[in-house]
Amino acid sequence: MNKDRKNDQFLYIILAVLFAAVAVIIMYPKVTSELQPAVQTQTGGVLKGESRDLMREVESVTEESSGDDFGQLRTEAEGL
Amino acid sequence: MMKQAGLAAGLMVLLAAGMVVAQEDVDYQNPQTWRQEVRNEIRSQKERLQELRDKQRMELKAKIAQIRDARIKLLVEKIGERMCTVNTNRTESMKKQLETFARILDKAEARAKTAETAVARKAIEDALTAVESQSARPCNITLTGTESAVLRADTRNSMAMLENQLKGVKEQVRQARRAVTQAIISVAKVMGEYE
């Protein structure tokens, strides 16, 4: 009886650990996403969740300046 | 007899369905269908600009051949090539930016479609058309003479024209960025992610 009870307890522990692992896998991205600071828009509103992530992606796209290129070209043209 | 009649009727239904589908290929309310039209327009515009570019190259080559000073000749060629390289590099960079914006907009639209997402889609397509046109546009120096003063003026004018053209296209890319930003905010409002 004792042995059966110990086996059952062991099984319950395993199941509990499995459920906990599944819960962590599901909840981890959502929790870490919520912990990140919100993004404030130019109109003063605040974005959260996936919208905030998308806005960050847009902001990460940087413009390149062609000013340096034309500066160099103009310098070369002085030699004409 | 009945079998043949049934087969004929079935074929007619299929034919009619095919005709209806073919007519509905382009739905101007649905960007997914008019993108092909935009692509076709870009392609034909590029071909026309490519012809102009080749023509400019031939004319420049003929004019450069008339320059007596070897150093000046080499310098004009070098500057002309550099201008085209700048044009290619800038347009490639802007094209990549627009592709990124389109990808981000796809993600936003997968969550919710709003009026702002349609506006952003159009802005990206317009900017892409401008970038593709600019990449095919004549980018070299346009020479009107071979005297030193004329060469200098022509080179400066050609550079200024290219710089202005690139600025114009850059502004369209900026507009596309602003439109995508507004689209994200509009989707955020729908999804309850905006405070």
PDB file of C-alpha atoms in Angstrom, chain A residues 13-48:
ATOM      1  CA  ILE A  13       4.999  15.292  -8.821  1.00  0.00           C
ATOM      2  CA  ILE A  14       6.053  14.445 -12.379  1.00  0.00           C
ATOM      3  CA  LEU A  15       2.697  15.611 -13.743  1.00  0.00           C
ATOM      4  CA  ALA A  16       2.882  18.838 -11.733  1.00  0.00           C
ATOM      5  CA  VAL A  17       6.381  19.550 -13.075  1.00  0.00           C
ATOM      6  CA  LEU A  18       5.206  18.867 -16.643  1.00  0.00           C
ATOM      7  CA  PHE A  19       2.205  21.178 -16.317  1.00  0.00           C
ATOM      8  CA  ALA A  20       4.415  23.868 -14.773  1.00  0.00           C
ATOM      9  CA  ALA A  21       6.887  23.555 -17.660  1.00  0.00           C
ATOM     10  CA  VAL A  22       4.086  23.844 -20.237  1.00  0.00           C
ATOM     11  CA  ALA A  23       2.695  26.890 -18.403  1.00  0.00           C
ATOM     12  CA  VAL A  24       6.116  28.568 -18.408  1.00  0.00           C
ATOM     13  CA  ILE A  25       6.603  27.855 -22.119  1.00  0.00           C
ATOM     14  CA  ILE A  26       3.222  29.380 -22.910  1.00  0.00           C
ATOM     15  CA  MET A  27       3.390  32.357 -20.578  1.00  0.00           C
ATOM     16  CA  TYR A  28       7.081  33.322 -20.816  1.00  0.00           C
ATOM     17  CA  PRO A  29       6.903  35.328 -24.088  1.00  0.00           C
ATOM     18  CA  LYS A  30       3.794  37.181 -22.913  1.00  0.00           C
ATOM     19  CA  VAL A  31       5.294  38.002 -19.527  1.00  0.00           C
ATOM     20  CA  THR A  32       8.616  39.230 -20.933  1.00  0.00           C
ATOM     21  CA  SER A  33       6.727  41.235 -23.552  1.00  0.00           C
ATOM     22  CA  GLU A  34       4.638  42.946 -20.871  1.00  0.00           C
ATOM     23  CA  LEU A  35       7.737  43.671 -18.799  1.00  0.00           C
ATOM     24  CA  GLN A  36       9.307  45.667 -21.644  1.00  0.00           C
ATOM     25  CA  PRO A  37       8.639  49.399 -21.541  1.00  0.00           C
ATOM     26  CA  ALA A  38       5.775  50.713 -23.640  1.00  0.00           C
ATOM     27  CA  VAL A  39       6.426  52.860 -26.715  1.00  0.00           C
ATOM     28  CA  GLN A  40       5.138  56.411 -26.688  1.00  0.00           C
ATOM     29  CA  THR A  41       3.846  57.791 -29.970  1.00  0.00           C
ATOM     30  CA  GLN A  42       4.265  61.340 -31.260  1.00  0.00           C
ATOM     31  CA  THR A  43       0.616  62.067 -30.453  1.00  0.00           C
ATOM     32  CA  GLY A  44       1.318  61.230 -26.826  1.00  0.00           C
ATOM     33  CA  GLY A  45      -0.387  57.838 -26.834  1.00  0.00           C
ATOM     34  CA  VAL A  46       1.305  54.737 -25.500  1.00  0.00           C
ATOM     35  CA  LEU A  47       1.566  51.473 -27.414  1.00  0.00           C
ATOM     36  CA  LYS A  48       1.710  48.094 -25.773  1.00  0.00           C
TER      37      LYS A  48
END
